[in-house]
Tab-separated table of C-alpha atoms and ligand atoms in Angstrom:
chain	number	residue	atom	x	y	z
A	115	MET	CA	60.437	-27.245	-57.974
A	116	ALA	CA	57.078	-27.865	-55.898
A	117	GLN	CA	54.674	-30.190	-57.992
A	118	GLU	CA	53.122	-32.065	-54.979
A	119	ARG	CA	49.437	-31.547	-55.952
A	120	SER	CA	50.364	-32.259	-59.594
A	121	SER	CA	51.869	-35.433	-58.529
A	122	ALA	CA	48.960	-36.367	-56.202
A	123	LEU	CA	46.431	-36.250	-59.257
A	124	PHE	CA	48.905	-37.938	-61.545
A	125	GLU	CA	49.078	-40.927	-59.433
A	126	ARG	CA	45.259	-40.781	-59.171
A	127	ALA	CA	44.556	-40.479	-62.695
A	128	GLN	CA	46.378	-43.783	-63.838
A	129	ARG	CA	44.247	-46.013	-61.585
A	130	SER	CA	41.433	-44.857	-63.991
A	131	ILE	CA	42.528	-43.446	-67.080
A	132	PRO	CA	44.957	-45.140	-69.320
A	133	GLY	CA	47.808	-43.651	-68.840
A	134	GLY	CA	46.460	-40.525	-66.713
A	135	VAL	CA	45.551	-38.348	-69.509
A	136	ASN	CA	42.811	-38.326	-72.023
A	137	SER	CA	44.809	-37.925	-75.366
A	138	PRO	CA	48.673	-39.687	-75.471
A	139	VAL	CA	50.663	-36.519	-75.671
A	140	ARG	CA	49.153	-34.276	-72.356
A	141	ALA	CA	51.684	-37.652	-69.935
A	142	PHE	CA	54.730	-36.029	-71.201
A	143	ARG	CA	56.010	-39.376	-72.075
A	144	ALA	CA	58.462	-37.771	-74.797
A	145	VAL	CA	59.936	-35.425	-72.255
A	146	GLY	CA	59.776	-37.508	-69.045
A	147	GLY	CA	58.620	-35.676	-65.874
A	148	THR	CA	55.346	-35.320	-64.345
A	149	PRO	CA	52.227	-33.200	-66.657
A	150	VAL	CA	51.399	-29.672	-65.215
A	151	PHE	CA	48.149	-30.460	-64.133
A	152	ILE	CA	45.808	-26.676	-65.391
A	153	ASP	CA	43.257	-25.330	-62.521
A	154	ARG	CA	42.858	-22.368	-64.473
A	155	ALA	CA	43.891	-19.774	-67.775
A	156	GLU	CA	43.456	-16.196	-68.794
A	157	GLY	CA	44.986	-14.712	-71.635
A	158	ALA	CA	48.945	-16.220	-72.290
A	159	ARG	CA	48.982	-17.830	-69.012
A	160	LEU	CA	48.211	-21.101	-67.606
A	161	PHE	CA	47.686	-21.275	-63.919
A	162	SER	CA	48.650	-25.066	-62.212
A	163	ALA	CA	47.140	-27.132	-59.702
A	164	ASP	CA	50.836	-26.480	-57.695
A	165	GLY	CA	49.681	-22.682	-58.015
A	166	LYS	CA	52.080	-22.364	-60.641
A	167	GLU	CA	52.153	-19.756	-63.711
A	168	TYR	CA	53.515	-20.339	-66.938
A	169	ILE	CA	53.197	-18.132	-70.583
A	170	ASP	CA	51.574	-20.603	-72.091
A	171	PHE	CA	52.922	-21.516	-76.057
A	172	ILE	CA	50.436	-24.574	-76.357
A	173	GLY	CA	46.831	-23.191	-76.480
A	174	SER	CA	45.285	-25.986	-75.982
A	175	TRP	CA	47.413	-27.656	-79.302
A	176	GLY	CA	45.970	-24.985	-81.287
A	177	PRO	CA	42.486	-23.320	-80.790
A	178	MET	CA	43.259	-20.565	-78.360
A	179	ILE	CA	44.589	-18.104	-81.279
A	180	LEU	CA	42.602	-14.687	-78.869
A	181	GLY	CA	44.274	-16.345	-75.589
A	182	HIS	CA	42.387	-18.179	-72.459
A	183	ALA	CA	39.002	-16.895	-71.106
A	184	GLN	CA	38.535	-14.364	-74.038
A	185	PRO	CA	36.044	-12.662	-72.518
A	186	ASP	CA	33.781	-11.925	-75.830
A	187	VAL	CA	33.714	-16.172	-76.334
A	188	ILE	CA	33.273	-16.540	-72.859
A	189	ALA	CA	30.280	-14.001	-73.076
A	190	ALA	CA	29.063	-15.669	-76.332
A	191	VAL	CA	29.206	-19.120	-73.991
A	192	ARG	CA	27.678	-18.246	-71.092
A	193	GLU	CA	24.060	-16.348	-73.032
A	194	ALA	CA	24.503	-19.509	-75.166
A	195	ALA	CA	24.373	-22.101	-72.349
A	196	LEU	CA	21.080	-20.162	-71.063
A	197	ARG	CA	19.857	-21.190	-74.465
A	198	GLY	CA	19.520	-25.055	-73.821
A	199	LEU	CA	22.907	-27.147	-74.545
A	200	SER	CA	21.459	-29.338	-77.123
A	201	TYR	CA	18.760	-29.209	-79.156
A	202	GLY	CA	19.637	-32.557	-82.763
A	203	ALA	CA	17.327	-29.722	-84.443
A	204	PRO	CA	19.079	-27.239	-86.579
A	205	THR	CA	19.779	-23.541	-85.542
A	206	GLU	CA	20.005	-20.210	-87.274
A	207	LEU	CA	23.899	-19.816	-85.503
A	208	GLU	CA	25.233	-23.101	-87.180
A	209	VAL	CA	23.477	-21.019	-90.829
A	210	ARG	CA	25.829	-18.023	-89.681
A	211	PHE	CA	28.222	-20.139	-89.084
A	212	ALA	CA	28.513	-21.955	-92.106
A	213	GLU	CA	28.232	-18.311	-94.186
A	214	LYS	CA	30.779	-17.039	-92.014
A	215	ILE	CA	33.514	-20.007	-92.907
A	216	ARG	CA	32.309	-20.049	-97.122
A	217	GLU	CA	33.308	-16.181	-96.790
A	218	LEU	CA	36.683	-16.466	-95.002
A	219	TYR	CA	36.862	-19.896	-97.454
A	220	PRO	CA	35.157	-19.272	-100.664
A	221	SER	CA	36.854	-23.018	-102.036
A	222	MET	CA	34.202	-24.214	-99.765
A	223	GLU	CA	30.897	-23.833	-101.025
A	224	MET	CA	29.168	-25.833	-99.131
A	225	LEU	CA	30.827	-28.063	-95.288
A	226	ARG	CA	29.043	-29.711	-92.356
A	227	CYS	CA	30.025	-29.266	-89.086
A	228	VAL	CA	32.058	-32.088	-86.583
A	229	SER	CA	32.783	-32.089	-82.560
A	230	SER	CA	36.698	-33.121	-83.970
A	231	GLY	CA	39.300	-32.948	-86.599
A	232	THR	CA	39.417	-36.707	-86.734
A	233	GLU	CA	36.222	-36.338	-87.600
A	234	ALA	CA	36.564	-33.898	-90.192
A	235	THR	CA	39.164	-35.651	-92.017
A	236	MET	CA	37.660	-39.027	-92.202
A	237	SER	CA	33.932	-37.805	-93.053
A	238	ALA	CA	36.226	-35.951	-95.861
A	239	LEU	CA	37.840	-38.587	-97.108
A	240	ARG	CA	34.316	-40.673	-96.920
A	241	VAL	CA	32.879	-38.206	-98.959
A	242	ALA	CA	35.795	-38.253	-101.184
A	243	ARG	CA	35.276	-41.565	-101.898
A	244	GLY	CA	32.195	-41.974	-102.618
A	245	PHE	CA	32.485	-39.491	-104.738
A	246	THR	CA	35.393	-40.645	-106.849
A	247	LYS	CA	34.365	-44.455	-106.120
A	248	ARG	CA	38.095	-45.036	-105.432
A	249	ASP	CA	39.618	-46.498	-102.732
A	250	PHE	CA	43.306	-45.292	-102.274
A	251	ILE	CA	44.461	-42.108	-100.683
A	252	VAL	CA	47.434	-40.457	-100.208
A	253	LYS	CA	49.111	-39.103	-97.587
A	254	PHE	CA	52.425	-37.242	-96.463
A	255	GLU	CA	55.053	-38.773	-93.973
A	256	GLY	CA	54.876	-36.968	-90.941
A	257	CYS	CA	51.683	-35.422	-91.512
A	258	TYR	CA	49.120	-36.149	-88.714
A	259	HIS	CA	44.896	-36.126	-89.847
A	260	GLY	CA	43.576	-37.231	-86.372
A	261	HIS	CA	43.348	-41.102	-85.244
A	262	ALA	CA	41.167	-42.555	-88.154
A	263	ASP	CA	42.427	-46.057	-88.697
A	264	HIS	CA	43.316	-45.166	-92.038
A	265	LEU	CA	45.544	-42.083	-91.567
A	266	LEU	CA	47.218	-43.354	-88.737
A	267	VAL	CA	49.729	-44.730	-91.552
A	268	LYS	CA	53.020	-42.412	-90.891
A	269	ALA	CA	50.860	-39.602	-88.524
A	270	GLY	CA	53.644	-37.783	-87.244
A	271	SER	CA	52.673	-36.017	-83.608
A	272	GLY	CA	52.235	-38.015	-80.556
A	273	LEU	CA	52.821	-41.659	-82.426
A	274	ALA	CA	55.896	-39.873	-83.891
A	275	SER	CA	57.653	-38.729	-80.184
A	276	PHE	CA	56.620	-42.758	-79.083
A	277	GLY	CA	58.486	-44.446	-82.053
A	278	THR	CA	55.593	-45.671	-83.024
A	279	PRO	CA	54.924	-45.160	-86.128
A	280	ASP	CA	51.973	-47.200	-86.926
A	281	SER	CA	49.222	-47.950	-84.478
A	282	GLY	CA	47.883	-51.463	-83.202
A	283	GLY	CA	44.758	-52.481	-83.685
A	284	VAL	CA	44.608	-50.889	-87.174
A	285	PRO	CA	43.718	-53.793	-89.182
A	286	GLU	CA	46.571	-53.680	-92.192
A	287	ALA	CA	43.716	-54.552	-95.046
A	288	ILE	CA	42.977	-51.058	-94.301
A	289	ALA	CA	46.227	-49.590	-93.668
A	290	LYS	CA	46.890	-50.628	-97.389
A	291	THR	CA	44.306	-48.622	-98.823
A	292	THR	CA	46.756	-45.377	-97.821
A	293	LEU	CA	49.482	-44.842	-99.762
A	294	THR	CA	52.358	-42.619	-98.238
A	295	LEU	CA	55.416	-40.159	-99.597
A	296	PRO	CA	57.632	-38.187	-98.262
A	297	PHE	CA	56.931	-34.571	-98.017
A	298	ASN	CA	57.937	-31.744	-100.409
A	299	ASP	CA	58.771	-34.406	-102.383
A	300	LYS	CA	57.075	-33.353	-105.811
A	301	GLU	CA	58.967	-36.248	-107.553
A	302	ALA	CA	57.851	-39.105	-106.022
A	303	LEU	CA	53.785	-37.834	-106.012
A	304	ALA	CA	54.252	-37.454	-109.759
A	305	ALA	CA	55.421	-40.963	-110.358
A	306	LEU	CA	52.287	-42.685	-107.706
A	307	PHE	CA	49.971	-40.528	-110.030
A	308	GLU	CA	51.853	-41.694	-113.223
A	309	ARG	CA	51.328	-45.677	-112.068
A	310	ARG	CA	48.214	-45.755	-110.074
A	311	GLY	CA	46.196	-42.277	-110.820
A	312	SER	CA	43.663	-44.079	-111.387
A	313	GLU	CA	42.493	-45.834	-108.382
A	314	ILE	CA	43.576	-42.342	-106.289
A	315	ALA	CA	40.463	-41.316	-104.529
A	316	ALA	CA	42.246	-38.185	-102.730
A	317	VAL	CA	45.588	-36.672	-101.494
A	318	ILE	CA	45.314	-35.371	-98.140
A	319	VAL	CA	47.904	-32.645	-96.491
A	320	GLU	CA	48.625	-30.315	-93.708
A	321	PRO	CA	49.554	-27.558	-96.073
A	322	VAL	CA	51.972	-25.853	-93.506
A	323	VAL	CA	52.361	-29.140	-91.260
A	324	GLY	CA	52.413	-29.142	-87.314
A	325	ASN	CA	52.558	-32.306	-86.936
A	326	MET	CA	56.588	-33.218	-87.149
A	327	GLY	CA	57.086	-29.733	-85.768
A	328	CYS	CA	56.340	-26.668	-88.165
A	329	VAL	CA	57.674	-27.595	-91.907
A	330	ALA	CA	57.028	-25.432	-94.529
A	331	PRO	CA	56.118	-26.739	-98.043
A	332	GLN	CA	58.829	-25.938	-101.056
A	333	ASP	CA	58.456	-23.975	-103.898
A	334	GLY	CA	55.341	-25.813	-105.576
A	335	PHE	CA	55.050	-28.608	-103.838
A	336	LEU	CA	51.045	-27.594	-103.001
A	337	GLU	CA	50.420	-26.626	-106.494
A	338	ALA	CA	51.701	-30.527	-107.503
A	339	ILE	CA	49.141	-31.719	-105.511
A	340	LEU	CA	46.643	-29.563	-106.475
A	341	GLU	CA	47.691	-29.963	-110.465
A	342	GLN	CA	48.125	-33.652	-110.325
A	343	CYS	CA	44.802	-34.338	-108.186
A	344	LYS	CA	42.917	-32.623	-111.187
A	345	ALA	CA	44.682	-33.947	-113.864
A	346	HIS	CA	43.787	-37.797	-112.786
A	347	GLY	CA	40.448	-36.718	-111.364
A	348	ALA	CA	41.571	-37.461	-107.325
A	349	ILE	CA	40.280	-34.601	-104.599
A	350	SER	CA	43.032	-32.669	-103.100
A	351	ILE	CA	41.929	-32.005	-99.499
A	352	PHE	CA	43.948	-29.489	-97.685
A	353	ASP	CA	43.908	-30.148	-94.187
A	354	GLU	CA	43.977	-26.934	-92.481
A	355	VAL	CA	42.473	-28.281	-88.246
A	356	MET	CA	45.668	-26.351	-87.359
A	357	THR	CA	46.785	-24.252	-90.322
A	358	GLY	CA	42.531	-22.842	-90.971
A	359	CYS	CA	42.021	-19.094	-89.104
A	360	ARG	CA	45.730	-19.489	-87.678
A	361	LEU	CA	48.258	-18.668	-90.966
A	362	SER	CA	45.641	-15.883	-91.876
A	363	ALA	CA	41.758	-15.924	-90.948
A	364	GLY	CA	41.483	-17.629	-94.438
A	365	GLY	CA	44.224	-20.282	-93.858
A	366	ALA	CA	47.354	-21.301	-95.914
A	367	GLN	CA	44.742	-21.448	-98.772
A	368	GLN	CA	44.250	-18.054	-98.235
A	369	ARG	CA	48.217	-17.667	-97.561
A	370	PHE	CA	49.301	-19.436	-100.875
A	371	GLY	CA	46.382	-18.291	-102.823
A	372	LEU	CA	44.987	-21.116	-103.678
A	373	LYS	CA	42.049	-23.746	-103.933
A	374	PRO	CA	42.206	-27.100	-102.982
A	375	ASP	CA	38.884	-29.322	-103.901
A	376	MET	CA	37.774	-30.065	-99.730
A	377	THR	CA	38.886	-28.067	-97.076
A	378	THR	CA	39.332	-29.766	-93.202
A	379	LEU	CA	39.145	-27.062	-90.158
A	380	GLY	CA	38.930	-27.959	-86.517
A	381	LYS	CA	40.842	-26.111	-83.447
A	382	ILE	CA	40.652	-22.352	-84.278
A	383	VAL	CA	36.908	-22.225	-85.439
A	384	GLY	CA	35.359	-24.112	-82.817
A	385	GLY	CA	37.180	-20.963	-80.395
A	386	GLY	CA	38.212	-24.154	-77.534
A	387	MET	CA	35.454	-25.789	-77.762
A	388	PRO	CA	34.588	-29.389	-80.117
A	389	LEU	CA	34.093	-28.364	-83.314
A	390	ALA	CA	35.247	-28.651	-86.473
A	391	VAL	CA	33.874	-28.605	-89.867
A	392	TYR	CA	34.820	-30.412	-93.751
A	393	GLY	CA	33.360	-28.878	-96.685
A	394	GLY	CA	34.661	-28.195	-100.157
A	395	ARG	CA	32.932	-28.125	-104.106
A	396	ALA	CA	29.129	-27.719	-103.941
A	397	ASP	CA	28.846	-31.245	-106.228
A	398	ILE	CA	31.177	-33.323	-103.903
A	399	MET	CA	29.878	-32.213	-101.031
A	400	GLN	CA	25.789	-33.503	-102.442
A	401	CYS	CA	27.146	-36.748	-102.827
A	402	ILE	CA	26.437	-36.559	-98.432
A	403	ALA	CA	23.360	-37.660	-96.940
A	404	PRO	CA	20.485	-36.795	-97.270
A	405	LEU	CA	21.314	-35.766	-100.544
A	406	GLY	CA	23.507	-37.944	-101.391
A	407	PRO	CA	24.742	-41.969	-100.771
A	408	VAL	CA	27.427	-41.255	-98.299
A	409	TYR	CA	26.192	-41.428	-95.004
A	410	GLN	CA	27.805	-39.061	-92.320
A	411	ALA	CA	25.925	-37.754	-88.676
A	412	GLY	CA	26.194	-36.529	-85.221
A	413	THR	CA	24.310	-35.988	-82.392
A	414	LEU	CA	26.338	-33.263	-81.135
A	415	SER	CA	27.298	-31.936	-85.011
A	416	GLY	CA	26.583	-27.922	-84.786
A	417	ASN	CA	26.143	-27.509	-81.333
A	418	PRO	CA	24.993	-24.891	-80.758
A	419	ILE	CA	27.516	-24.011	-77.287
A	420	ALA	CA	30.593	-24.553	-79.949
A	421	VAL	CA	29.258	-22.280	-82.797
A	422	SER	CA	28.458	-19.704	-80.272
A	423	ALA	CA	32.648	-20.225	-79.073
A	424	GLY	CA	33.292	-20.484	-82.758
A	425	LEU	CA	31.296	-17.264	-84.040
A	426	ALA	CA	32.234	-15.062	-81.465
A	427	THR	CA	36.457	-16.389	-82.164
A	428	LEU	CA	36.147	-16.757	-86.090
A	429	ALA	CA	34.249	-12.542	-85.512
A	430	ARG	CA	37.801	-11.104	-83.926
A	431	LEU	CA	40.250	-12.152	-86.771
A	432	ASP	CA	40.785	-8.909	-88.541
A	433	ALA	CA	44.100	-7.474	-89.867
A	434	ALA	CA	45.435	-6.535	-87.048
A	435	LEU	CA	45.739	-10.129	-84.726
A	436	TYR	CA	47.547	-11.719	-87.736
A	437	GLU	CA	50.082	-8.906	-88.300
A	438	ARG	CA	50.587	-8.806	-84.433
A	439	LEU	CA	51.273	-12.435	-84.325
A	440	GLU	CA	53.601	-12.010	-87.660
A	441	SER	CA	55.803	-9.451	-85.465
A	442	LEU	CA	55.336	-11.744	-81.809
A	443	GLY	CA	56.225	-14.641	-84.113
A	444	SER	CA	59.320	-12.632	-85.954
A	445	ARG	CA	60.597	-10.945	-82.519
A	446	LEU	CA	60.401	-15.092	-80.614
A	447	GLU	CA	62.241	-16.121	-84.654
A	448	GLN	CA	65.663	-14.260	-83.694
A	449	GLY	CA	65.814	-14.936	-79.704
A	450	LEU	CA	65.938	-17.941	-80.244
A	451	ASN	CA	68.218	-18.190	-83.222
A	452	GLU	CA	70.221	-15.677	-81.103
A	453	ALA	CA	70.162	-18.072	-78.429
A	454	VAL	CA	71.155	-21.124	-80.492
A	455	LYS	CA	74.205	-19.239	-81.733
A	456	ALA	CA	75.315	-18.015	-78.292
A	457	SER	CA	74.434	-22.154	-76.964
A	458	GLY	CA	76.926	-24.123	-80.028
A	459	VAL	CA	74.180	-26.681	-79.720
A	460	SER	CA	72.820	-27.599	-83.218
A	461	ALA	CA	69.887	-26.275	-83.570
A	462	CYS	CA	67.625	-24.685	-85.929
A	463	VAL	CA	64.430	-22.490	-85.831
A	464	GLN	CA	61.475	-23.181	-88.776
A	465	ARG	CA	58.342	-20.301	-88.517
A	466	VAL	CA	55.443	-19.856	-90.790
A	467	GLY	CA	53.342	-17.089	-88.946
A	468	SER	CA	52.087	-17.908	-85.175
A	469	MET	CA	53.587	-21.936	-85.912
A	470	ILE	CA	57.240	-21.564	-84.547
A	471	THR	CA	59.147	-25.465	-83.956
A	472	LEU	CA	63.065	-25.252	-82.385
A	473	PHE	CA	64.305	-28.167	-83.837
A	474	PHE	CA	67.503	-30.217	-81.828
A	475	HIS	CA	68.895	-30.645	-85.704
A	476	LYS	CA	70.815	-28.864	-87.665
A	477	GLY	CA	68.402	-28.133	-90.150
A	478	PRO	CA	66.535	-27.286	-92.750
A	479	VAL	CA	63.938	-29.728	-91.745
A	480	HIS	CA	61.864	-30.280	-95.421
A	481	SER	CA	60.326	-34.155	-94.180
A	482	TRP	CA	60.000	-36.156	-92.245
A	483	ALA	CA	63.429	-37.662	-92.924
A	484	ASP	CA	65.020	-34.942	-91.431
A	485	ALA	CA	62.217	-34.357	-88.863
A	486	ASP	CA	63.642	-37.736	-87.154
A	487	GLY	CA	67.490	-37.261	-86.827
A	488	CYS	CA	66.490	-34.838	-84.436
A	489	ASN	CA	67.996	-35.051	-81.046
A	490	ARG	CA	64.847	-36.097	-78.577
A	491	LYS	CA	67.197	-36.012	-75.073
A	492	GLN	CA	67.917	-32.598	-75.834
A	493	PHE	CA	65.123	-31.422	-76.527
A	494	GLY	CA	63.998	-33.263	-72.904
A	495	VAL	CA	65.669	-31.305	-71.536
A	496	PHE	CA	64.979	-27.915	-72.623
A	497	PHE	CA	61.528	-28.623	-72.109
A	498	GLN	CA	62.022	-29.170	-69.137
A	499	GLY	CA	64.015	-26.661	-68.674
A	500	MET	CA	61.475	-24.261	-70.037
A	501	LEU	CA	59.173	-25.284	-67.863
A	502	GLU	CA	61.444	-24.645	-65.037
A	503	ARG	CA	61.215	-21.274	-65.567
A	504	GLY	CA	57.308	-20.711	-65.937
A	505	VAL	CA	57.825	-21.331	-69.674
A	506	TYR	CA	54.996	-23.855	-71.330
A	507	TRP	CA	56.531	-25.191	-74.933
A	508	PRO	CA	55.093	-28.011	-76.040
A	509	PRO	CA	56.579	-31.255	-74.239
A	510	ALA	CA	57.741	-33.030	-77.862
A	511	GLN	CA	59.928	-32.268	-80.283
A	512	PHE	CA	57.627	-33.098	-83.128
A	513	GLU	CA	54.473	-30.363	-81.873
A	514	ALA	CA	54.939	-26.488	-82.946
A	515	ALA	CA	54.269	-23.821	-80.620
A	516	PHE	CA	51.609	-21.342	-80.939
A	517	ILE	CA	51.628	-17.866	-79.855
A	518	SER	CA	48.405	-16.109	-78.786
A	519	GLY	CA	46.622	-12.277	-79.445
A	520	ALA	CA	47.360	-12.021	-75.648
A	521	HIS	CA	50.944	-13.022	-75.740
A	522	THR	CA	53.171	-9.546	-74.977
A	523	GLU	CA	56.705	-8.360	-76.307
A	524	ALA	CA	57.445	-9.307	-72.562
A	525	ASP	CA	55.820	-12.827	-72.381
A	526	ILE	CA	58.351	-13.342	-75.530
A	527	ASP	CA	61.231	-11.722	-74.345
A	528	ASN	CA	60.853	-13.907	-71.102
A	529	ALA	CA	60.246	-17.025	-73.380
A	530	ILE	CA	63.139	-16.088	-74.857
A	531	GLU	CA	65.526	-15.146	-71.951
A	532	ALA	CA	63.930	-19.079	-70.285
A	533	ALA	CA	65.136	-20.466	-73.695
A	534	LYS	CA	68.903	-19.028	-73.254
A	535	ALA	CA	69.073	-20.199	-69.917
A	536	SER	CA	67.308	-23.940	-71.133
A	537	LEU	CA	69.798	-24.327	-74.281
A	538	GLU	CA	72.434	-23.892	-71.902
A	539	LEU	CA	71.820	-26.533	-69.971
A	540	VAL	CA	71.836	-29.154	-72.998
A	541	SER	CA	75.182	-27.687	-73.932
A	542	LYS	CA	76.438	-29.398	-71.107
A	543	MET	CA	75.063	-32.475	-71.761
A	544	LYS	CA	77.105	-35.329	-71.756
A	545	THR	CA	77.094	-37.037	-75.178
B	899	PLP	C1	44.896	-31.322	-84.735
B	899	PLP	C2	44.326	-32.131	-85.555
B	899	PLP	C3	43.780	-32.827	-86.104
B	899	PLP	C4	43.244	-33.875	-85.471
B	899	PLP	O1	42.190	-32.708	-84.370
B	899	PLP	P1	40.689	-33.375	-83.377
B	899	PLP	O2	40.020	-32.726	-83.093
B	899	PLP	O3	42.100	-33.748	-82.699
B	899	PLP	O4	40.648	-34.941	-83.636
B	899	PLP	C5	43.428	-33.155	-87.288
B	899	PLP	N1	44.451	-32.492	-88.780
B	899	PLP	C6	45.240	-31.865	-87.931
B	899	PLP	C7	46.203	-31.362	-89.246
B	899	PLP	C8	45.371	-31.707	-86.860
B	899	PLP	O5	46.598	-30.675	-86.231
């Protein structure tokens, strides 16, 4: 396959940028080969620097739920840009944005805008620690909450793909304040709270995990988190940076009818611009400066261009969109399941709404211990097969694929055909 320009750019990139990329998973290390350099995108299509066209199932890792270059979003960004790029002073746009988030997420009585999901989770945890005056936080193995020091512990996503479960540069003393538990293990959670409940500031969780591949919570698991937190005076935090506005306009919490103390949002809320949000109960959020003692700030926080892209995106999250995503998701799930069966490969498909993963594992996958049993070599062959056939699937086993409102039934059917052929290649691998 002709990827000459991408290869040349990758060569050049590696001289100036570590690994040639500005975020590790883009380097294709988990699947081999050369990353595709992108020239432009439109709807459900990516166009590479090599002049090749791909059906995109990454959507910039989540944000592009309306598809790329959605005309209303682009128009909003253009209009905002003409009024200046950043003021470092409050705007009406931010007020409208905050009101819109509160309308979609009633659990978020107050909220702050920041510029990345990493900042959102880091800030939420600082506030939870400040509010409770406790140091320890609980997270679940395989959940990724951005790259803050205390969150790079058993953190799924890129770290899982590279077999480096913990990061260098994180002081032992900081990592020690993070307690980890298996996802979907209510008993382990209860046992931990029994022993150390009075020391725990917060429990943070991806309510549907996307960062070890798509893994749904089992019955009662999320409820148990809310109950344990309530009983022990800890703060429950739903990290909905991925699931927010993805599983419904009101995120996983709306889908499941749950009310966490705090929530983090990112990705979709910025419509492809650097924008994320953290918020929650007013009494907790009032701990933040200038009202309270917990400091958090940002030169570009609530940036008018980003907020404009966010508002234009949020305005288009209607019931019809989620029905369409469900129907396309179900079509892809069914097609992949049939393709798996026909190939005889040991694999399973897991989906919640428009998040989907083909695990090279007989399944089901409920936790990191299960996910870790996936055959990564088979995934690599599958991925390259898809790419060759014009389907841009996430370049790592432990990343969920996303469907957008811009995908058509024909796009889904093309992806299923590509998956059939790619699974056929996997079935012929020497073991
Ligand atoms: C992507 C993601 C983050 C980190 O967001 P960035 O904008 O990449 O910093 C945090 N939590 C979850 C659940 C995510 O999927």
